[in-house]
PDB file of C-alpha atoms in Angstrom:
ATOM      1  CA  UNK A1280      24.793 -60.448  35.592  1.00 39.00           C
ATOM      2  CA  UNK A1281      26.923 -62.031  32.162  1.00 41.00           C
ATOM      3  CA  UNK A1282      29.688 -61.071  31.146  1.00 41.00           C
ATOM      4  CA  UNK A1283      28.640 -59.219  28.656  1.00 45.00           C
ATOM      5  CA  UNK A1284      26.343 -57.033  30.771  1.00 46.00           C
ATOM      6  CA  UNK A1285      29.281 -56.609  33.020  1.00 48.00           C
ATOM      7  CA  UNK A1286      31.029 -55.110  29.773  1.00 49.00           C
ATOM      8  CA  UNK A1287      28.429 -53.084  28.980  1.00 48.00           C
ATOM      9  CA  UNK A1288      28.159 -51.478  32.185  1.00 47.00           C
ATOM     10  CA  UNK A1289      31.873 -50.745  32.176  1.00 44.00           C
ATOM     11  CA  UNK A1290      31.909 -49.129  28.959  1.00 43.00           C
ATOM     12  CA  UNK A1291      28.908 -46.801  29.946  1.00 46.00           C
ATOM     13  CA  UNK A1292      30.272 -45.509  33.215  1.00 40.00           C
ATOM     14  CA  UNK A1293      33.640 -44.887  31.204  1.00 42.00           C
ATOM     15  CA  UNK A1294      31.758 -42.703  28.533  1.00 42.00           C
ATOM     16  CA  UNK A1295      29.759 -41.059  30.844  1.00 45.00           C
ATOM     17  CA  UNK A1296      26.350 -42.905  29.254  1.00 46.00           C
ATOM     18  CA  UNK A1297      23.635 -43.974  31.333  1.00 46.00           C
ATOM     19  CA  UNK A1298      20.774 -45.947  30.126  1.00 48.00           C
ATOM     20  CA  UNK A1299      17.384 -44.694  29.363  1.00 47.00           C
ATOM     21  CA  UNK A1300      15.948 -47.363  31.254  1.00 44.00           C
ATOM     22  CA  UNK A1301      16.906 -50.697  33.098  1.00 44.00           C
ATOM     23  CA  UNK A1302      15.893 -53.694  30.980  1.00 43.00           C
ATOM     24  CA  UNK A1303      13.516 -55.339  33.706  1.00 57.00           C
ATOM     25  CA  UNK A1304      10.785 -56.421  31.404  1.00 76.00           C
ATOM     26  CA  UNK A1305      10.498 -54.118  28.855  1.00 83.00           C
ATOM     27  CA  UNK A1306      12.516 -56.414  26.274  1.00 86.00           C
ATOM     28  CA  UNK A1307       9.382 -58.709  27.278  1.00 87.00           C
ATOM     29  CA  UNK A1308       6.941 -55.502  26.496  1.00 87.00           C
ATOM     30  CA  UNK A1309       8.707 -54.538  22.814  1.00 90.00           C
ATOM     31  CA  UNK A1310       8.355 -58.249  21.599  1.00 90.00           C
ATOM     32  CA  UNK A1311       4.875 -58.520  22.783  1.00 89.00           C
ATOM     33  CA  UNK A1312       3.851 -55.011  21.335  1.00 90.00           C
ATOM     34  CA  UNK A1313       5.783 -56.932  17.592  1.00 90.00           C
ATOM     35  CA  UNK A1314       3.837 -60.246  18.037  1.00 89.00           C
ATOM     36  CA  UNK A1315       0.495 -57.954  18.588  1.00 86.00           C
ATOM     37  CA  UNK A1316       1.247 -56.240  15.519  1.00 87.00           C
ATOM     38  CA  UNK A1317       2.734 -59.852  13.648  1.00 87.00           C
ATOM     39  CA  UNK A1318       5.627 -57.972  13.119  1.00 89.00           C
ATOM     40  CA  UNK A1319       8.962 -59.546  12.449  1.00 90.00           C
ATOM     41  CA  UNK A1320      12.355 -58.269  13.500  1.00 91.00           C
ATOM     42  CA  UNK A1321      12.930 -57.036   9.984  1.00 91.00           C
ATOM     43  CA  UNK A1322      10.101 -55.137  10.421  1.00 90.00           C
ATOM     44  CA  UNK A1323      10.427 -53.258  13.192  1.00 92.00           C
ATOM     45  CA  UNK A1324      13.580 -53.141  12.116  1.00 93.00           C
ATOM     46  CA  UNK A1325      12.602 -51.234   9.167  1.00 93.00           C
ATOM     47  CA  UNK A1326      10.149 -48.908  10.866  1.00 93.00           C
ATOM     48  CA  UNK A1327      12.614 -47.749  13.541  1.00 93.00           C
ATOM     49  CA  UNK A1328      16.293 -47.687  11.844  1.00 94.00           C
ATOM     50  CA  UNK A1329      17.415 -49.898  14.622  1.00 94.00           C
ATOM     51  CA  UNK A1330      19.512 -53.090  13.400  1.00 93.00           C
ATOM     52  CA  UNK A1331      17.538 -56.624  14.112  1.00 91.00           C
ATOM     53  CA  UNK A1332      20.451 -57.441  16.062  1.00 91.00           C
ATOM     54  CA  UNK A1333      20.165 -55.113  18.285  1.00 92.00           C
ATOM     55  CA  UNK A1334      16.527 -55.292  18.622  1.00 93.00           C
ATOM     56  CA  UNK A1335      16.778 -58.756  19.271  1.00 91.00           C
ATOM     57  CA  UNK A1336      19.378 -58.204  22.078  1.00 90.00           C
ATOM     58  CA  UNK A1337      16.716 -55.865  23.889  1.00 90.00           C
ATOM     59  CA  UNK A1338      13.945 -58.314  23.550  1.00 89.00           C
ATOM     60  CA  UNK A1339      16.403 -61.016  25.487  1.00 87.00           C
ATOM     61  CA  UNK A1340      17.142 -58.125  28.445  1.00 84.00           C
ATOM     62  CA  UNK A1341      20.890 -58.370  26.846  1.00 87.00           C
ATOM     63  CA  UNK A1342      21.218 -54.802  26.321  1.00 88.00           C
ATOM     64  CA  UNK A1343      19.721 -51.952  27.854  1.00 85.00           C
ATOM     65  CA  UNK A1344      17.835 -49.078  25.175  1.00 85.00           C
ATOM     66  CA  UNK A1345      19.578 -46.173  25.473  1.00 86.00           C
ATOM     67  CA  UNK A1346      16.962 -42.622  25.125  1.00 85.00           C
ATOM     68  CA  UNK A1347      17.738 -42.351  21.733  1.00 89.00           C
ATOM     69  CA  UNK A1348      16.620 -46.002  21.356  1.00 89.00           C
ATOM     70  CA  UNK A1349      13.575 -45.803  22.978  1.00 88.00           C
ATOM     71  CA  UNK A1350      12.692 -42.653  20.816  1.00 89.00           C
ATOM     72  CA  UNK A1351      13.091 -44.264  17.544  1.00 92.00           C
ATOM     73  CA  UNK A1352      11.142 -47.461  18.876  1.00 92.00           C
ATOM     74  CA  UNK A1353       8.482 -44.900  20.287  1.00 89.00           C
ATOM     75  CA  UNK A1354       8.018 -43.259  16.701  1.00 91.00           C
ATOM     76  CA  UNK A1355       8.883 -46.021  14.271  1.00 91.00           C
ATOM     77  CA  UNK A1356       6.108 -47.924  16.270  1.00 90.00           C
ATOM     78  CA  UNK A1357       3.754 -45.536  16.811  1.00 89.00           C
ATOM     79  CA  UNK A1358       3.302 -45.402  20.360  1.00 87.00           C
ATOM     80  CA  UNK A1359       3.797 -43.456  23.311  1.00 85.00           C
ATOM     81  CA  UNK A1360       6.408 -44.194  26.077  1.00 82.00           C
ATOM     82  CA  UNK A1361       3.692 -45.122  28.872  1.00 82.00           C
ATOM     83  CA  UNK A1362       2.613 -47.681  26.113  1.00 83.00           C
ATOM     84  CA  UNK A1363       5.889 -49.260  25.776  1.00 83.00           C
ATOM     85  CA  UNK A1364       6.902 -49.429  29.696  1.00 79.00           C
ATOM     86  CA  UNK A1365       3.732 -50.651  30.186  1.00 79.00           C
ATOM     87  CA  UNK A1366       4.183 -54.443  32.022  1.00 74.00           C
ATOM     88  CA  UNK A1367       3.861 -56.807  29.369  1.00 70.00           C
ATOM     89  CA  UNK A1368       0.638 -58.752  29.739  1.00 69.00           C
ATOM     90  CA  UNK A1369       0.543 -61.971  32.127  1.00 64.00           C
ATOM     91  CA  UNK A1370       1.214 -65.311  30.139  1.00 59.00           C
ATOM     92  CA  UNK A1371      -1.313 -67.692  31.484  1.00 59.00           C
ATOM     93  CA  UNK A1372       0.529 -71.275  31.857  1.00 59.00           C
ATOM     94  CA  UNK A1373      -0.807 -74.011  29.922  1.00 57.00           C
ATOM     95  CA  UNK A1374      -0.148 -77.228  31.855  1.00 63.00           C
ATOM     96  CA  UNK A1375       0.091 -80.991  30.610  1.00 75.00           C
ATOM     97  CA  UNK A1376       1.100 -80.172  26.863  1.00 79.00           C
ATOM     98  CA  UNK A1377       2.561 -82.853  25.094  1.00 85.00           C
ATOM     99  CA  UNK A1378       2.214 -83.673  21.166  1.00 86.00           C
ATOM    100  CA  UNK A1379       3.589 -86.972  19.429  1.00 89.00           C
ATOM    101  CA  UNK A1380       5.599 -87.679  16.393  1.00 89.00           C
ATOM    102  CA  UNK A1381       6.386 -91.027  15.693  1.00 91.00           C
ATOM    103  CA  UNK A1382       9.239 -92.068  13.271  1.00 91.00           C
ATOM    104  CA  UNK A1383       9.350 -90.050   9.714  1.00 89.00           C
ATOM    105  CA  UNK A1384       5.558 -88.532  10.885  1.00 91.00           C
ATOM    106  CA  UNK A1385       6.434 -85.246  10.773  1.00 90.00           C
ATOM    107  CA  UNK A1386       5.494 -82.773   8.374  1.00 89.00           C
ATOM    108  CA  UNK A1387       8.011 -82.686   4.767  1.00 90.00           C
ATOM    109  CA  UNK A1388       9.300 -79.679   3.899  1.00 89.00           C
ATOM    110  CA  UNK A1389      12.416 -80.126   1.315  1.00 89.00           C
ATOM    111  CA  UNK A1390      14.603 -77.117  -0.084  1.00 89.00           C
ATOM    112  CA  UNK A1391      17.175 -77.497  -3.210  1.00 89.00           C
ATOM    113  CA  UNK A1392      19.803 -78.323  -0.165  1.00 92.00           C
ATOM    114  CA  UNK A1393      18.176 -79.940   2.688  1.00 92.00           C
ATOM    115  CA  UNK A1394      15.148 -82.140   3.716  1.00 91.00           C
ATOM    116  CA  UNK A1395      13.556 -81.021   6.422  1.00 92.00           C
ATOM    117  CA  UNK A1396      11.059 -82.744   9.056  1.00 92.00           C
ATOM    118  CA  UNK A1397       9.441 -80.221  11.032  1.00 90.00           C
ATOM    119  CA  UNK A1398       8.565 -82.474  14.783  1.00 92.00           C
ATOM    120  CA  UNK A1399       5.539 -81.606  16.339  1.00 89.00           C
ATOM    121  CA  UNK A1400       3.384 -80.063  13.939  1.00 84.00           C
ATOM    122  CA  UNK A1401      -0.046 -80.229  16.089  1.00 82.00           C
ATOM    123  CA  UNK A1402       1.037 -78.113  18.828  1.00 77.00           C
ATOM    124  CA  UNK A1403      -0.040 -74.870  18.460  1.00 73.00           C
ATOM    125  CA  UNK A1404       1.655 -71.417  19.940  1.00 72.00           C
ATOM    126  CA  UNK A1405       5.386 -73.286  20.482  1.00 76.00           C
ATOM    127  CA  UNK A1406       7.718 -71.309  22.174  1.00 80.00           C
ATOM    128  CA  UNK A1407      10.711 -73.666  20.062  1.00 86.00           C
ATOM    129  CA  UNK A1408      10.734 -75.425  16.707  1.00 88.00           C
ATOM    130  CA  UNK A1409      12.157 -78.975  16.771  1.00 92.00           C
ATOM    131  CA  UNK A1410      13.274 -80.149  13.317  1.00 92.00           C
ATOM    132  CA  UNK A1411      15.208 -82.770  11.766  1.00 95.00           C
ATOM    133  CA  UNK A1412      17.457 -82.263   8.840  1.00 95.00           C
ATOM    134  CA  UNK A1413      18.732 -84.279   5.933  1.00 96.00           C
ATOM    135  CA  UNK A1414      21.736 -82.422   4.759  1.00 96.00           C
ATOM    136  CA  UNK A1415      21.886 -82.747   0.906  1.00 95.00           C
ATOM    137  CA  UNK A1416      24.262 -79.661   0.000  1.00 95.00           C
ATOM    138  CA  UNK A1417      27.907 -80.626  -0.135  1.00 96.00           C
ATOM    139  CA  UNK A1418      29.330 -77.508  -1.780  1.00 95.00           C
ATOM    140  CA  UNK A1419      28.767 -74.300  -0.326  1.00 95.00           C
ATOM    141  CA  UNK A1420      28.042 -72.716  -3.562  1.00 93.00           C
ATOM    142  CA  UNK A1421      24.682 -74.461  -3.827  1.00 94.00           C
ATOM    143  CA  UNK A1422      23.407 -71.866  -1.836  1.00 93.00           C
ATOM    144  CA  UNK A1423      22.598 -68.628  -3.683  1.00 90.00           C
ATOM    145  CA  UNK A1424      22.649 -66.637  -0.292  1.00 92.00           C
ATOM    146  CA  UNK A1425      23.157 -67.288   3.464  1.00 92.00           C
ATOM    147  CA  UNK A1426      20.318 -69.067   5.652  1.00 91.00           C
ATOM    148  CA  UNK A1427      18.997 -66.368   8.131  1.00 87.00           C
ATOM    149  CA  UNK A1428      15.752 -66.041  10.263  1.00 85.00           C
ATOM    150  CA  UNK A1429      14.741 -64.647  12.758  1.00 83.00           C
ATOM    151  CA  UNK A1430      15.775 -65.750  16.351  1.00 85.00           C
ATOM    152  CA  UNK A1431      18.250 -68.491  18.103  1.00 90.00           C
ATOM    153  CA  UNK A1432      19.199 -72.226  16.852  1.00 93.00           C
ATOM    154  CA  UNK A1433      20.328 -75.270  18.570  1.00 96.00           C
ATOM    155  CA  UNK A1434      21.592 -78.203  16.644  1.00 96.00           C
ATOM    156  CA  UNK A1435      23.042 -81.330  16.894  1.00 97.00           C
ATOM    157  CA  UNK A1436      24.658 -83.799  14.295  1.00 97.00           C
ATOM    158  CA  UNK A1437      22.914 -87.205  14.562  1.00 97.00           C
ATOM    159  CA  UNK A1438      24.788 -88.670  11.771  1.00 96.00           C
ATOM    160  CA  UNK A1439      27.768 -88.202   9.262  1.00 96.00           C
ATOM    161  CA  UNK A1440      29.682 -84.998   9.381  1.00 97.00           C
ATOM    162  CA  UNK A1441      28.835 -81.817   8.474  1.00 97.00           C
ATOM    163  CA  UNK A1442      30.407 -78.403   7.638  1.00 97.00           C
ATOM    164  CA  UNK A1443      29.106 -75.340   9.066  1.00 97.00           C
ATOM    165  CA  UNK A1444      29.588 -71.968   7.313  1.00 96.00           C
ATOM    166  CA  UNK A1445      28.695 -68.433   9.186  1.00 95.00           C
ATOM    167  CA  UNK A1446      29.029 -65.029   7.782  1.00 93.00           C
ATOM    168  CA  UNK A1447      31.195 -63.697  10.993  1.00 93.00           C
ATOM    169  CA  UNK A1448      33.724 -67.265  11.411  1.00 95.00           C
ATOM    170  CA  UNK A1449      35.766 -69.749   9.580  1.00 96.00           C
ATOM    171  CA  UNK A1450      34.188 -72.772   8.823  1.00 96.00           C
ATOM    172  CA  UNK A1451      33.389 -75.473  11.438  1.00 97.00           C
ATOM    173  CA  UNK A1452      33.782 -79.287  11.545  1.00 97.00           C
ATOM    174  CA  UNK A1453      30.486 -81.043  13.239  1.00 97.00           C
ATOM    175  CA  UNK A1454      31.188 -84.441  13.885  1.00 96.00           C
ATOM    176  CA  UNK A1455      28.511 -86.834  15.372  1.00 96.00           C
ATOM    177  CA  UNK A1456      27.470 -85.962  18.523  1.00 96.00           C
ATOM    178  CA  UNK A1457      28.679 -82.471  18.549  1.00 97.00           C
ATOM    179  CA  UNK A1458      26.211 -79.503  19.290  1.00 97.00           C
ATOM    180  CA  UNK A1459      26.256 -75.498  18.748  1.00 96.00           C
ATOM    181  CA  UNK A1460      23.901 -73.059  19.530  1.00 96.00           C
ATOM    182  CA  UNK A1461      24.127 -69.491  17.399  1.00 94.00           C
ATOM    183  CA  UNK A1462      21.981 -66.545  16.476  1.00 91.00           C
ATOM    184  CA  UNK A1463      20.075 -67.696  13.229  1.00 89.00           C
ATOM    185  CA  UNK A1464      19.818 -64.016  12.268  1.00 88.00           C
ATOM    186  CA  UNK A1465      23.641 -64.566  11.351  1.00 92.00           C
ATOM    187  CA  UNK A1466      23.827 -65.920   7.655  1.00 93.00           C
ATOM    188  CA  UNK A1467      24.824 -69.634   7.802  1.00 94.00           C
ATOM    189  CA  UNK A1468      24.905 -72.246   5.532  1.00 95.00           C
ATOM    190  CA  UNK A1469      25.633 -76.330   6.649  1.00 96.00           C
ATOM    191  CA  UNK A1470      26.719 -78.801   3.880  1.00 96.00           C
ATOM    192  CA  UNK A1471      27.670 -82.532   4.384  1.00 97.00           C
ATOM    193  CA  UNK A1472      31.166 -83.774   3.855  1.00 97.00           C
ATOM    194  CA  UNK A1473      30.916 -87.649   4.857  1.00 95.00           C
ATOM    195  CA  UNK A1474      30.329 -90.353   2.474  1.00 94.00           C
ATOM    196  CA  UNK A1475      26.460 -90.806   3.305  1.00 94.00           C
ATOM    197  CA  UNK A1476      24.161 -87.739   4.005  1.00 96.00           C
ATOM    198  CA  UNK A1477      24.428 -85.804   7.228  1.00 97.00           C
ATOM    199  CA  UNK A1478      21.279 -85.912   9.771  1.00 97.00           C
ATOM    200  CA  UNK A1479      21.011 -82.971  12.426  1.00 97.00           C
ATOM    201  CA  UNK A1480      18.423 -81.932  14.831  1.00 96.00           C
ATOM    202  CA  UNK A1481      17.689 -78.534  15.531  1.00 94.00           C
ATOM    203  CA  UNK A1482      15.435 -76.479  17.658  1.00 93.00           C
ATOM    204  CA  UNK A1483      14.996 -72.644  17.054  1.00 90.00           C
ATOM    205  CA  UNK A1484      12.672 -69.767  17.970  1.00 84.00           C
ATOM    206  CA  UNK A1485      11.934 -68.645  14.471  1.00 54.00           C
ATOM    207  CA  UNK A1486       8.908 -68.868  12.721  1.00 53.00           C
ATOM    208  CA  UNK A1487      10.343 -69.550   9.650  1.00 46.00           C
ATOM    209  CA  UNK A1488      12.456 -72.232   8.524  1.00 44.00           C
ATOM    210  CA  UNK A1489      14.569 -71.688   5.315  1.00 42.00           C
TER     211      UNK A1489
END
């Protein structure tokens, strides 16, 4: 068990709360029953009053749904509780994958601040998103709001430096060779502060890339 389940558990037997139900797989139910429905976060976040935060901490069996939480996901979805404790479907395994992308092959996508190369394009139903990143910004007010999507984020700085602004911390130094993983649901914003460009790689769950 984390830490932060540890926590959690502390704080409920001090308040006297107990947990609707135990996680087990029903994180691994709600974000099938959203996929199903090609919802996003947002939008179930929308239907059921519950922040995406916090739905995305069920979906990853990091908190447990308290009753009131499973009401407003049982009504704001519009399904019944034997529907959403359900087991979540078996995943068959796909064996032998692999998909190619030679040097500057992948796919273009640029935005006013960076240049992204999304990695990997012909590989259909990816559990990640690899992408490499020219960093063009070098002021942070070049961005008109934060950077946010759905999911978790990996990156690493390839080359140059780069300055990493997040709605919740100061701002944080990446030289080359250093690596952070966050929640990109968290508004964040990178800008380059060496002389040349900086290059990162990054891998994230999202299906969007901003």
């Amino acid at each position: 068990m984390s830490v932060t389940n540890d926590q959690d558990a502390a704080l409920r037997i001090a308040s006297g709360r107990k947990p609707f139900v135990e996680p087990m797989r029903l994180g691994e139910r709600l974000k099938e029953i959203r996929l199903a429905s090609r919802w996003t976060l947002e939008d179930v976040s929308q239907r059921t009053g519950l922040a995406r935060s916090t739905l995305s901490k069920i979906e990853n069996d990091q908190i447990s749904p308290t009753f009131t939480a499973v009401q407003k996901l049982i009504n704001g979805l519009g399904i019944d509780l034997p529907q959403l404790l359900s087991p979540p479907k078996s995943q068959p395994h796909t064996l032998g994958r692999r998909d190619l992308t030679r040097r500057g092959g992948g796919q273009q996508h640029p935005t006013p601040t960076y240049e992204h190369e999304l990695l990997s394009c012909q590989l259909a139903q990816k559990r990640m998103i690899p992408f490499k990143t020219i960093v063009r910004a070098r002021d942070f007010r070049e961005f008109s709001e934060w950077v946010r999507h759905d999911g978790e984020e990996f990156l690493i700085v390839l080359d140059g430096c780069a300055l990493l602004y997040t709605e919740f911390y100061e701002p944080l130094r990446l030289e080359q060779g250093d690596s952070l993983y966050f929640d990109s649901d968290m508004g964040h914003a990178l800008i380059s502060i060496s002389e040349e460009d900086a290059t990162v790689l990054s891998v994230c769950t999202a299906t969007e890339i901003v």
